[in-house]
Amino acid sequence: MSDRFENSLDPTDWAHLRRQGHQMLDDMFDYLEHIREQAVWQPQPQTIRDSFQHALNDGPIDLADVHTLFMQTVLPYSVGNAHPGFMGWVHGGGSPVGMLAEMLAAGLNANVGGRDHAPIELERQVIQWLRTWFAFPDTAGGLIVSGTSMANLIGVLMARTAKLGSASRQTGILKLPLTAYCSANTHISITQALEITGIGSQALRIIPVNADYQLDSDALRASIAADKAAGLCPFLLVGTAGSADVGAIDPLPRLATIAQQEQLWFHVDGAFGALAILASDQSHRLAGIECADSIALDFHKWVQVPYDAGVILVRNQAYQLDTFASSASYLQRETRGLAAGSPWPCDLGPELSRSFRALKIWFTLKVYGTVQLGQMISHTCELAQYLKQRIETTPQLELLAPVTLNIVCFRYRCDNADKINAHIVIALQESGIAAPSTTRLQGHLAIRAAIVNHRTSHCDIDALLNATLAFGEQAIISQTQDNL
Ligand SMILES: *Cc1c(COP(=O)(O)O)cnc(C)c1O
């Protein structure tokens, strides 16, 4: 050991670190192997919350001790989406392969903003695979991002560039009366994207949906016509492929036609639903997605890549460069050496330093293969149909929305249903048996089960149903007693 290295953060005793590292890896394998035996979720006791209020130490603490703290205060009180009983929101379950790949990426510590190195080629390869899945042309490109919220923002910005030209980067939108269109069932991140871009969410026309929660294309045509007659400038149409609340898919071919006729950028929010493209019995539902100008989707939902990993895919990458690249830098890059390989990922989005998210996606796709991933996606849809059938044959329960993909919205039939059903969902979560979430559909509170996790099976659906019935019955009894 030389004193030249005394400021390094590396250990002096690598053998000791190795042992500790292997222990940490084993602890995570144990967690995943035995996850079924744990509660899905449990509330944090106040003592645990308080433990996060301590001032930071000046001196070092042994890695083993910090790891023990993690095992005691963090791991048992995490959100629970790795558990097969987790059905809330739309959360992926992660996978052991993704976890290992994430560790490798952290060890490598590549900055994937730019320069000429293999991690960038690997990201380009992932984009290339996506291009073939969605039958996009050779002009297509894309960028791996944190998630669909960021991908939607990039989509909105490219739509602005397509309508106003790249000069709008300098001029802003100059009070041009841009208008955009999406359904009432669209994710909030689209509204936020209009807010962040300065276009303003008032420019977003919320088009009603039909009984299947799909954007009503006649209402869309009427809204566009009214805006044009008023001298406004329609620029963007957002279609959803798999809505967050019920899993509905907008009529994509019709939307593509309208977008083309009206010269609108056609962006598809396919956060989880777009990956049904891998499932042979579901992919037909996505017909028309290949006509999109851009698609936003998440790898961290249905293909179970650990958080976070989303992507923006664009039919013609020129719009992405026109929106983000500073031509002064990207046209003048080196042709050899580490500073070659232009354009760089930083020319395709707002981030410069970027983590090597592509590695966990690449490992997941290669190790499991698209056939197995597609079958896993199909299986979650089958489980949703199973849940739907059980609801329909259980008199105490009522289905509240059609089941297109993997999301089932239902409720316990009773008086005061909103209050009782909200109570049931909290009781389910606190019981540790299952963790659905809620949504509101046509004024009613629904219990919402989004079956995303690859570990979920029929027994988890049965457990959700049995516990829903038990908590529903209990809630009614205790309500009656309260009223006496
Ligand atoms: C989850 C989701 C989003 C947001 O994606 P993040 O990855 O959480 O940013 C957007 N749209 C839909 C339809 C979603 O399901």
Short mmCIF file of C-alpha atoms and ligand atoms in Angstrom, two decimals:
data_model
loop_
_atom_site.label_atom_id
_atom_site.label_comp_id
_atom_site.label_asym_id
_atom_site.label_seq_id
_atom_site.Cartn_x
_atom_site.Cartn_y
_atom_site.Cartn_z
CA MET A 1 0.00 0.00 0.00
CA SER A 2 1.42 3.35 -1.00
CA ASP A 3 0.56 6.65 0.69
CA ARG A 4 0.03 8.06 -2.81
CA PHE A 5 -3.40 6.37 -2.66
CA GLU A 6 -4.37 7.41 0.83
CA ASN A 7 -7.20 9.70 -0.34
CA SER A 8 -8.83 7.09 -2.51
CA LEU A 9 -12.27 5.82 -1.52
CA ASP A 10 -11.26 2.27 -2.41
CA PRO A 11 -10.72 -0.11 0.52
CA THR A 12 -7.31 -0.99 1.87
CA ASP A 13 -8.58 -4.52 2.37
CA TRP A 14 -10.34 -5.69 -0.78
CA ALA A 15 -10.93 -9.19 0.62
CA HIS A 16 -12.97 -7.69 3.45
CA LEU A 17 -15.03 -5.60 1.02
CA ARG A 18 -15.62 -8.63 -1.19
CA ARG A 19 -17.04 -10.60 1.72
CA GLN A 20 -19.30 -7.73 2.68
CA GLY A 21 -20.37 -7.23 -0.95
CA HIS A 22 -21.26 -10.90 -1.34
CA GLN A 23 -23.28 -10.70 1.87
CA MET A 24 -25.21 -7.71 0.50
CA LEU A 25 -25.90 -9.52 -2.75
CA ASP A 26 -27.09 -12.59 -0.85
CA ASP A 27 -29.39 -10.49 1.30
CA MET A 28 -31.08 -9.12 -1.83
CA PHE A 29 -31.38 -12.60 -3.33
CA ASP A 30 -32.95 -13.76 -0.06
CA TYR A 31 -35.38 -10.84 -0.21
CA LEU A 32 -36.45 -11.74 -3.75
CA GLU A 33 -36.50 -15.50 -3.23
CA HIS A 34 -38.72 -15.24 -0.16
CA ILE A 35 -40.78 -12.21 -1.09
CA ARG A 36 -44.05 -14.17 -1.10
CA GLU A 37 -43.64 -14.83 2.61
CA GLN A 38 -43.55 -11.09 3.38
CA ALA A 39 -46.34 -8.55 3.63
CA VAL A 40 -46.82 -6.64 0.38
CA TRP A 41 -46.44 -3.39 2.32
CA GLN A 42 -46.48 -2.30 5.93
CA PRO A 43 -46.73 1.18 7.41
CA GLN A 44 -43.51 2.64 8.82
CA PRO A 45 -43.56 2.83 12.64
CA GLN A 46 -42.83 6.31 13.96
CA THR A 47 -39.49 5.12 15.38
CA ILE A 48 -38.40 4.19 11.86
CA ARG A 49 -39.47 7.56 10.44
CA ASP A 50 -37.64 9.28 13.30
CA SER A 51 -34.49 7.32 12.48
CA PHE A 52 -34.23 9.33 9.24
CA GLN A 53 -34.06 12.62 11.14
CA HIS A 54 -30.54 12.17 12.51
CA ALA A 55 -27.77 14.60 11.65
CA LEU A 56 -25.07 13.24 9.35
CA ASN A 57 -21.92 11.93 10.99
CA ASP A 58 -18.57 13.60 10.21
CA GLY A 59 -16.53 10.46 10.44
CA PRO A 60 -16.87 7.12 8.69
CA ILE A 61 -19.24 4.30 9.63
CA ASP A 62 -18.47 0.75 8.71
CA LEU A 63 -20.17 -0.38 5.49
CA ALA A 64 -21.56 -3.44 7.29
CA ASP A 65 -23.24 -1.18 9.86
CA VAL A 66 -24.83 1.05 7.23
CA HIS A 67 -26.02 -2.05 5.42
CA THR A 68 -27.59 -3.32 8.66
CA LEU A 69 -29.42 0.00 8.94
CA PHE A 70 -30.71 -0.51 5.39
CA MET A 71 -31.90 -4.03 6.21
CA GLN A 72 -33.70 -2.82 9.35
CA THR A 73 -35.13 0.54 8.37
CA VAL A 74 -35.49 0.62 4.58
CA LEU A 75 -36.02 -2.83 3.13
CA PRO A 76 -39.03 -3.88 5.27
CA TYR A 77 -40.81 -0.57 4.64
CA SER A 78 -40.35 -0.13 0.90
CA VAL A 79 -43.26 0.32 -1.49
CA GLY A 80 -43.68 -3.39 -2.14
CA ASN A 81 -43.91 -3.44 -5.92
CA ALA A 82 -41.56 -6.42 -6.12
CA HIS A 83 -44.26 -8.44 -4.33
CA PRO A 84 -46.80 -10.48 -6.35
CA GLY A 85 -49.65 -8.97 -4.34
CA PHE A 86 -48.79 -5.44 -5.45
CA MET A 87 -51.44 -4.25 -7.93
CA GLY A 88 -51.50 -0.52 -7.24
CA TRP A 89 -50.87 2.19 -9.82
CA VAL A 90 -48.86 0.66 -12.69
CA HIS A 91 -45.63 -0.54 -11.15
CA GLY A 92 -43.20 -3.10 -12.51
CA GLY A 93 -41.79 -5.76 -10.22
CA GLY A 94 -38.12 -5.59 -11.19
CA SER A 95 -36.08 -8.76 -11.72
CA PRO A 96 -32.91 -10.38 -10.39
CA VAL A 97 -31.27 -9.93 -13.80
CA GLY A 98 -32.11 -6.24 -13.85
CA MET A 99 -30.70 -5.87 -10.34
CA LEU A 100 -27.40 -7.46 -11.32
CA ALA A 101 -27.14 -5.36 -14.47
CA GLU A 102 -27.75 -2.22 -12.42
CA MET A 103 -24.85 -3.19 -10.19
CA LEU A 104 -22.57 -3.67 -13.21
CA ALA A 105 -23.60 -0.29 -14.59
CA ALA A 106 -22.83 1.40 -11.29
CA GLY A 107 -19.44 -0.32 -11.14
CA LEU A 108 -18.60 0.87 -14.64
CA ASN A 109 -19.97 4.34 -13.87
CA ALA A 110 -20.18 5.32 -17.54
CA ASN A 111 -21.43 8.81 -18.31
CA VAL A 112 -23.66 8.17 -21.32
CA GLY A 113 -24.18 11.82 -22.27
CA GLY A 114 -21.67 11.54 -25.09
CA ARG A 115 -18.22 10.56 -26.36
CA ASP A 116 -17.18 7.42 -28.20
CA HIS A 117 -17.58 4.25 -26.12
CA ALA A 118 -19.45 0.94 -26.05
CA PRO A 119 -22.21 1.97 -23.60
CA ILE A 120 -23.46 4.46 -26.20
CA GLU A 121 -23.47 1.79 -28.93
CA LEU A 122 -25.45 -0.44 -26.59
CA GLU A 123 -28.06 2.29 -26.06
CA ARG A 124 -28.26 2.77 -29.84
CA GLN A 125 -28.83 -0.96 -30.16
CA VAL A 126 -31.78 -0.83 -27.76
CA ILE A 127 -33.27 2.03 -29.81
CA GLN A 128 -32.68 -0.01 -32.96
CA TRP A 129 -34.61 -2.96 -31.50
CA LEU A 130 -37.50 -0.65 -30.61
CA ARG A 131 -37.48 0.68 -34.15
CA THR A 132 -38.08 -2.80 -35.52
CA TRP A 133 -40.80 -3.62 -32.95
CA PHE A 134 -42.82 -0.60 -34.05
CA ALA A 135 -41.92 -0.88 -37.76
CA PHE A 136 -40.39 2.61 -37.74
CA PRO A 137 -38.28 3.64 -40.77
CA ASP A 138 -34.50 4.03 -40.96
CA THR A 139 -34.84 7.71 -40.12
CA ALA A 140 -36.05 6.80 -36.65
CA GLY A 141 -34.13 7.42 -33.47
CA GLY A 142 -34.70 7.88 -29.80
CA LEU A 143 -33.34 8.31 -26.34
CA ILE A 144 -33.52 6.40 -23.10
CA VAL A 145 -34.91 8.63 -20.35
CA SER A 146 -36.13 8.36 -16.77
CA GLY A 147 -39.69 7.48 -17.72
CA THR A 148 -42.71 8.32 -19.78
CA SER A 149 -43.21 11.72 -18.12
CA MET A 150 -39.86 12.84 -19.52
CA ALA A 151 -40.52 11.08 -22.84
CA ASN A 152 -43.87 12.88 -23.14
CA LEU A 153 -42.16 16.21 -22.51
CA ILE A 154 -39.66 15.51 -25.28
CA GLY A 155 -42.54 14.48 -27.56
CA VAL A 156 -44.34 17.79 -26.95
CA LEU A 157 -41.15 19.76 -27.63
CA MET A 158 -40.53 17.93 -30.91
CA ALA A 159 -44.15 18.62 -31.92
CA ARG A 160 -43.52 22.32 -31.29
CA THR A 161 -40.37 22.20 -33.44
CA ALA A 162 -42.26 20.39 -36.21
CA LYS A 163 -44.93 23.11 -36.30
CA LEU A 164 -42.86 26.26 -35.68
CA GLY A 165 -39.38 25.25 -36.84
CA SER A 166 -36.22 25.11 -34.77
CA ALA A 167 -36.13 28.93 -34.63
CA SER A 168 -38.81 28.59 -31.94
CA ARG A 169 -35.97 27.46 -29.65
CA GLN A 170 -34.73 31.05 -29.74
CA THR A 171 -37.96 32.98 -30.22
CA GLY A 172 -40.20 30.93 -27.95
CA ILE A 173 -43.69 30.36 -29.22
CA LEU A 174 -44.27 34.12 -29.67
CA LYS A 175 -47.80 33.97 -28.33
CA LEU A 176 -48.71 31.80 -31.29
CA PRO A 177 -52.07 30.28 -30.38
CA LEU A 178 -50.98 26.62 -30.45
CA THR A 179 -53.54 23.99 -29.50
CA ALA A 180 -53.09 20.31 -28.61
CA TYR A 181 -55.58 17.45 -28.23
CA CYS A 182 -55.81 14.43 -25.97
CA SER A 183 -58.55 12.37 -24.35
CA ALA A 184 -60.07 12.89 -20.92
CA ASN A 185 -58.33 9.67 -20.00
CA THR A 186 -54.80 10.95 -20.70
CA HIS A 187 -52.04 10.86 -18.10
CA ILE A 188 -51.38 14.08 -16.19
CA SER A 189 -47.80 14.22 -17.53
CA ILE A 190 -49.15 15.52 -20.86
CA THR A 191 -50.77 18.47 -19.11
CA GLN A 192 -47.54 19.01 -17.19
CA ALA A 193 -45.53 18.91 -20.41
CA LEU A 194 -47.63 21.76 -21.81
CA GLU A 195 -47.10 23.68 -18.59
CA ILE A 196 -43.33 23.11 -18.53
CA THR A 197 -42.85 24.03 -22.19
CA GLY A 198 -44.57 27.36 -21.63
CA ILE A 199 -47.25 26.51 -24.17
CA GLY A 200 -49.65 26.37 -21.25
CA SER A 201 -52.17 23.72 -20.32
CA GLN A 202 -55.02 25.95 -21.51
CA ALA A 203 -53.84 25.05 -25.01
CA LEU A 204 -54.76 21.43 -24.32
CA ARG A 205 -58.20 20.38 -25.49
CA ILE A 206 -59.54 17.51 -23.39
CA ILE A 207 -61.66 15.40 -25.74
CA PRO A 208 -64.39 13.21 -24.24
CA VAL A 209 -64.15 9.41 -24.29
CA ASN A 210 -66.69 6.77 -25.33
CA ALA A 211 -68.03 3.97 -23.13
CA ASP A 212 -64.77 2.07 -23.66
CA TYR A 213 -62.73 5.04 -22.39
CA GLN A 214 -61.34 5.71 -25.88
CA LEU A 215 -60.95 9.16 -27.36
CA ASP A 216 -64.07 10.09 -29.34
CA SER A 217 -62.74 10.91 -32.80
CA ASP A 218 -65.87 12.81 -33.91
CA ALA A 219 -65.52 15.13 -30.94
CA LEU A 220 -61.83 15.49 -31.84
CA ARG A 221 -62.61 16.55 -35.42
CA ALA A 222 -65.17 19.05 -34.14
CA SER A 223 -62.73 20.52 -31.64
CA ILE A 224 -59.98 20.92 -34.25
CA ALA A 225 -62.43 22.53 -36.68
CA ALA A 226 -63.65 24.98 -34.03
CA ASP A 227 -60.09 25.96 -33.11
CA LYS A 228 -59.11 26.49 -36.74
CA ALA A 229 -62.22 28.59 -37.33
CA ALA A 230 -61.18 30.70 -34.34
CA GLY A 231 -57.76 31.30 -35.90
CA LEU A 232 -55.86 28.97 -33.56
CA CYS A 233 -53.01 26.71 -34.62
CA PRO A 234 -53.45 22.98 -33.86
CA PHE A 235 -50.04 21.29 -33.57
CA LEU A 236 -50.24 18.08 -31.52
CA LEU A 237 -52.48 15.06 -31.08
CA VAL A 238 -51.75 12.71 -28.19
CA GLY A 239 -53.11 9.18 -28.33
CA THR A 240 -52.90 6.80 -25.38
CA ALA A 241 -52.04 3.13 -25.76
CA GLY A 242 -52.96 1.71 -22.36
CA SER A 243 -54.46 4.42 -20.16
CA ALA A 244 -53.26 4.48 -16.58
CA ASP A 245 -56.70 4.21 -15.00
CA VAL A 246 -58.41 1.48 -17.05
CA GLY A 247 -55.88 0.38 -19.69
CA ALA A 248 -57.88 1.71 -22.65
CA ILE A 249 -56.28 2.08 -26.09
CA ASP A 250 -57.40 5.01 -28.23
CA PRO A 251 -58.45 4.29 -31.85
CA LEU A 252 -54.89 4.75 -33.10
CA PRO A 253 -55.47 4.24 -36.87
CA ARG A 254 -58.24 6.87 -36.86
CA LEU A 255 -56.12 9.28 -34.83
CA ALA A 256 -53.20 8.74 -37.21
CA THR A 257 -55.42 9.65 -40.17
CA ILE A 258 -56.74 12.78 -38.48
CA ALA A 259 -53.23 13.83 -37.47
CA GLN A 260 -52.05 13.45 -41.05
CA GLN A 261 -55.02 15.34 -42.51
CA GLU A 262 -54.67 18.16 -40.02
CA GLN A 263 -50.84 18.21 -40.04
CA LEU A 264 -50.60 17.48 -36.35
CA TRP A 265 -47.69 15.72 -34.67
CA PHE A 266 -49.05 12.33 -33.55
CA HIS A 267 -47.55 11.35 -30.21
CA VAL A 268 -48.53 8.07 -28.54
CA ASP A 269 -48.25 7.72 -24.77
CA GLY A 270 -47.70 3.98 -24.55
CA ALA A 271 -46.15 4.04 -21.09
CA PHE A 272 -46.96 0.43 -20.33
CA GLY A 273 -49.39 -0.54 -23.10
CA ALA A 274 -47.00 -0.08 -26.03
CA LEU A 275 -45.00 -3.07 -24.83
CA ALA A 276 -48.00 -5.29 -25.53
CA ILE A 277 -46.28 -5.28 -28.94
CA LEU A 278 -44.20 -8.18 -27.53
CA ALA A 279 -47.28 -10.27 -26.64
CA SER A 280 -48.48 -12.25 -29.65
CA ASP A 281 -52.11 -12.35 -28.45
CA GLN A 282 -52.24 -8.61 -27.59
CA SER A 283 -50.12 -6.82 -30.20
CA HIS A 284 -53.03 -6.49 -32.67
CA ARG A 285 -54.62 -4.00 -30.26
CA LEU A 286 -51.79 -1.60 -31.04
CA ALA A 287 -52.50 -1.41 -34.78
CA GLY A 288 -51.83 2.15 -35.92
CA ILE A 289 -49.03 2.82 -33.43
CA GLU A 290 -46.58 2.39 -36.30
CA CYS A 291 -47.99 5.64 -37.75
CA ALA A 292 -46.98 7.70 -34.72
CA ASP A 293 -44.46 10.52 -35.02
CA SER A 294 -43.24 9.66 -31.55
CA ILE A 295 -43.90 6.99 -28.93
CA ALA A 296 -43.21 7.27 -25.20
CA LEU A 297 -42.92 4.08 -23.18
CA ASP A 298 -41.51 2.63 -19.98
CA PHE A 299 -39.27 -0.39 -19.57
CA HIS A 300 -39.79 -0.21 -15.80
CA LYS A 301 -43.46 -1.23 -16.00
CA TRP A 302 -44.42 -4.26 -18.11
CA VAL A 303 -40.93 -5.55 -18.95
CA GLN A 304 -39.85 -5.32 -15.30
CA VAL A 305 -36.58 -3.41 -15.74
CA PRO A 306 -35.65 -1.86 -12.37
CA TYR A 307 -36.54 1.82 -11.96
CA ASP A 308 -36.03 3.99 -13.77
CA ALA A 309 -36.05 3.33 -17.50
CA GLY A 310 -38.25 4.89 -20.18
CA VAL A 311 -37.72 5.82 -23.78
CA ILE A 312 -38.80 8.32 -26.41
CA LEU A 313 -38.83 6.88 -29.91
CA VAL A 314 -39.20 9.25 -32.88
CA ARG A 315 -40.06 8.45 -36.49
CA ASN A 316 -37.62 11.03 -37.82
CA GLN A 317 -34.68 11.78 -35.59
CA ALA A 318 -34.05 15.05 -37.41
CA TYR A 319 -36.80 16.61 -35.28
CA GLN A 320 -35.09 15.46 -32.12
CA LEU A 321 -31.78 17.00 -33.20
CA ASP A 322 -33.56 20.17 -34.32
CA THR A 323 -35.13 20.40 -30.89
CA PHE A 324 -32.12 19.71 -28.67
CA ALA A 325 -28.75 19.68 -30.45
CA SER A 326 -26.62 22.76 -30.37
CA SER A 327 -25.30 22.66 -33.92
CA ALA A 328 -22.18 24.56 -32.88
CA SER A 329 -21.09 21.63 -30.76
CA TYR A 330 -22.44 18.60 -32.51
CA LEU A 331 -21.35 19.44 -36.04
CA GLN A 332 -17.83 20.25 -34.91
CA ARG A 333 -17.06 17.13 -32.94
CA GLU A 334 -13.95 15.08 -33.60
CA THR A 335 -14.05 12.21 -36.08
CA ARG A 336 -11.47 10.20 -34.09
CA GLY A 337 -10.56 9.82 -30.45
CA LEU A 338 -12.80 9.79 -27.41
CA ALA A 339 -14.68 12.91 -28.52
CA ALA A 340 -15.93 11.30 -31.76
CA GLY A 341 -19.21 9.52 -32.48
CA SER A 342 -21.54 12.50 -32.99
CA PRO A 343 -24.46 12.93 -32.56
CA TRP A 344 -24.34 12.14 -28.88
CA PRO A 345 -27.26 11.30 -26.58
CA CYS A 346 -26.96 14.81 -25.10
CA ASP A 347 -27.95 16.11 -28.57
CA LEU A 348 -31.28 14.27 -28.31
CA GLY A 349 -32.66 15.48 -25.00
CA PRO A 350 -32.22 17.96 -22.17
CA GLU A 351 -29.73 15.94 -20.08
CA LEU A 352 -25.95 16.08 -20.41
CA SER A 353 -24.65 13.62 -17.81
CA ARG A 354 -26.70 10.43 -18.02
CA SER A 355 -26.50 7.07 -16.32
CA PHE A 356 -26.08 3.80 -18.19
CA ARG A 357 -29.79 2.89 -18.01
CA ALA A 358 -29.51 1.02 -21.28
CA LEU A 359 -27.50 -1.79 -19.66
CA LYS A 360 -30.32 -3.11 -17.46
CA ILE A 361 -32.69 -2.92 -20.45
CA TRP A 362 -30.20 -4.74 -22.70
CA PHE A 363 -29.61 -7.47 -20.09
CA THR A 364 -33.34 -7.92 -19.50
CA LEU A 365 -34.16 -8.18 -23.21
CA LYS A 366 -31.25 -10.52 -23.97
CA VAL A 367 -31.46 -12.80 -20.92
CA TYR A 368 -35.22 -13.33 -20.94
CA GLY A 369 -35.79 -12.83 -24.68
CA THR A 370 -38.79 -11.16 -26.26
CA VAL A 371 -40.81 -14.41 -26.44
CA GLN A 372 -40.70 -14.98 -22.68
CA LEU A 373 -41.31 -11.31 -21.92
CA GLY A 374 -44.28 -11.35 -24.30
CA GLN A 375 -45.70 -14.46 -22.62
CA MET A 376 -45.31 -12.83 -19.21
CA ILE A 377 -47.25 -9.79 -20.50
CA SER A 378 -49.96 -12.11 -21.93
CA HIS A 379 -50.18 -13.87 -18.59
CA THR A 380 -50.93 -10.63 -16.72
CA CYS A 381 -53.74 -9.99 -19.23
CA GLU A 382 -55.10 -13.51 -18.62
CA LEU A 383 -55.05 -12.85 -14.88
CA ALA A 384 -57.02 -9.64 -15.48
CA GLN A 385 -59.63 -11.65 -17.40
CA TYR A 386 -59.72 -14.19 -14.57
CA LEU A 387 -60.27 -11.40 -12.05
CA LYS A 388 -62.99 -9.92 -14.26
CA GLN A 389 -64.80 -13.29 -14.46
CA ARG A 390 -64.61 -13.81 -10.74
CA ILE A 391 -66.04 -10.32 -10.15
CA GLU A 392 -68.87 -11.01 -12.59
CA THR A 393 -69.78 -14.23 -10.81
CA THR A 394 -69.59 -12.73 -7.30
CA PRO A 395 -72.87 -10.96 -6.44
CA GLN A 396 -71.25 -8.64 -3.87
CA LEU A 397 -68.91 -7.21 -6.51
CA GLU A 398 -69.45 -5.03 -9.56
CA LEU A 399 -67.14 -4.41 -12.54
CA LEU A 400 -66.78 -0.67 -13.28
CA ALA A 401 -64.90 -0.58 -16.60
CA PRO A 402 -64.18 -2.83 -19.57
CA VAL A 403 -60.99 -4.87 -19.21
CA THR A 404 -58.82 -4.33 -22.29
CA LEU A 405 -55.36 -5.27 -21.09
CA ASN A 406 -54.26 -5.88 -17.49
CA ILE A 407 -56.25 -3.36 -15.42
CA VAL A 408 -59.47 -4.24 -13.62
CA CYS A 409 -61.67 -1.62 -11.93
CA PHE A 410 -64.43 -2.84 -9.65
CA ARG A 411 -66.16 -2.16 -6.36
CA TYR A 412 -67.94 -3.77 -3.47
CA ARG A 413 -71.68 -3.21 -3.84
CA CYS A 414 -73.16 -1.38 -0.88
CA ASP A 415 -74.72 1.86 0.26
CA ASN A 416 -72.21 4.62 0.79
CA ALA A 417 -70.04 2.77 -1.72
CA ASP A 418 -67.31 5.41 -2.20
CA LYS A 419 -66.53 5.56 1.48
CA ILE A 420 -66.69 1.80 2.03
CA ASN A 421 -64.56 1.01 -1.03
CA ALA A 422 -61.91 3.58 -0.05
CA HIS A 423 -61.86 1.92 3.34
CA ILE A 424 -61.53 -1.55 1.78
CA VAL A 425 -58.48 -0.46 -0.25
CA ILE A 426 -56.74 0.96 2.81
CA ALA A 427 -57.58 -2.18 4.80
CA LEU A 428 -56.18 -4.36 2.00
CA GLN A 429 -52.96 -2.35 1.89
CA GLU A 430 -52.55 -2.36 5.67
CA SER A 431 -53.25 -6.09 5.88
CA GLY A 432 -50.20 -6.79 3.72
CA ILE A 433 -52.30 -9.23 1.64
CA ALA A 434 -52.68 -7.16 -1.53
CA ALA A 435 -52.05 -3.59 -2.60
CA PRO A 436 -54.51 -2.30 -5.19
CA SER A 437 -55.09 1.45 -5.57
CA THR A 438 -58.17 3.53 -6.36
CA THR A 439 -59.41 5.64 -9.23
CA ARG A 440 -62.60 7.55 -9.94
CA LEU A 441 -64.73 6.43 -12.88
CA GLN A 442 -67.88 8.34 -13.85
CA GLY A 443 -68.08 9.80 -10.38
CA HIS A 444 -67.61 6.47 -8.58
CA LEU A 445 -64.63 5.39 -6.56
CA ALA A 446 -63.22 2.16 -7.98
CA ILE A 447 -60.85 -0.42 -6.57
CA ARG A 448 -58.23 -0.63 -9.26
CA ALA A 449 -56.02 -3.69 -9.74
CA ALA A 450 -53.24 -3.21 -12.30
CA ILE A 451 -51.66 -6.59 -12.85
CA VAL A 452 -48.16 -5.77 -13.97
CA ASN A 453 -45.89 -7.88 -11.80
CA HIS A 454 -44.42 -11.04 -13.39
CA ARG A 455 -44.67 -12.81 -10.03
CA THR A 456 -48.45 -12.40 -9.72
CA SER A 457 -50.48 -15.59 -10.16
CA HIS A 458 -54.03 -16.87 -9.74
CA CYS A 459 -53.57 -17.37 -5.99
CA ASP A 460 -52.77 -13.65 -5.59
CA ILE A 461 -55.95 -12.74 -7.46
CA ASP A 462 -57.92 -15.11 -5.21
CA ALA A 463 -56.31 -13.55 -2.12
CA LEU A 464 -57.26 -10.06 -3.34
CA LEU A 465 -60.88 -11.11 -3.91
CA ASN A 466 -61.31 -13.02 -0.67
CA ALA A 467 -59.82 -10.20 1.37
CA THR A 468 -61.97 -7.61 -0.49
CA LEU A 469 -65.10 -9.56 0.43
CA ALA A 470 -64.02 -9.99 4.04
CA PHE A 471 -63.09 -6.31 4.50
CA GLY A 472 -66.27 -5.22 2.73
CA GLU A 473 -68.44 -7.28 5.04
CA GLN A 474 -66.55 -6.02 8.10
CA ALA A 475 -66.85 -2.40 6.96
CA ILE A 476 -70.60 -2.72 6.58
CA ILE A 477 -70.97 -4.32 10.00
CA SER A 478 -68.88 -1.67 11.74
CA GLN A 479 -70.71 1.10 9.86
CA THR A 480 -74.08 -0.28 10.97
CA GLN A 481 -72.83 -0.48 14.55
CA ASP A 482 -71.56 3.12 14.37
CA ASN A 483 -74.99 4.20 13.20
CA LEU A 484 -76.79 2.47 16.06
C1 LIG B 1 -46.96 5.54 -15.78
C2 LIG B 1 -47.55 6.35 -16.87
C3 LIG B 1 -47.00 7.59 -17.23
C4 LIG B 1 -45.87 8.21 -16.45
O1 LIG B 1 -44.71 7.47 -16.63
P1 LIG B 1 -43.48 7.60 -15.62
O2 LIG B 1 -42.56 6.54 -16.08
O3 LIG B 1 -44.05 7.36 -14.26
O4 LIG B 1 -42.92 8.97 -15.77
C5 LIG B 1 -47.55 8.26 -18.30
N1 LIG B 1 -48.59 7.74 -18.98
C6 LIG B 1 -49.15 6.56 -18.67
C7 LIG B 1 -50.28 6.04 -19.49
C8 LIG B 1 -48.64 5.81 -17.60
O5 LIG B 1 -49.18 4.62 -17.29
#
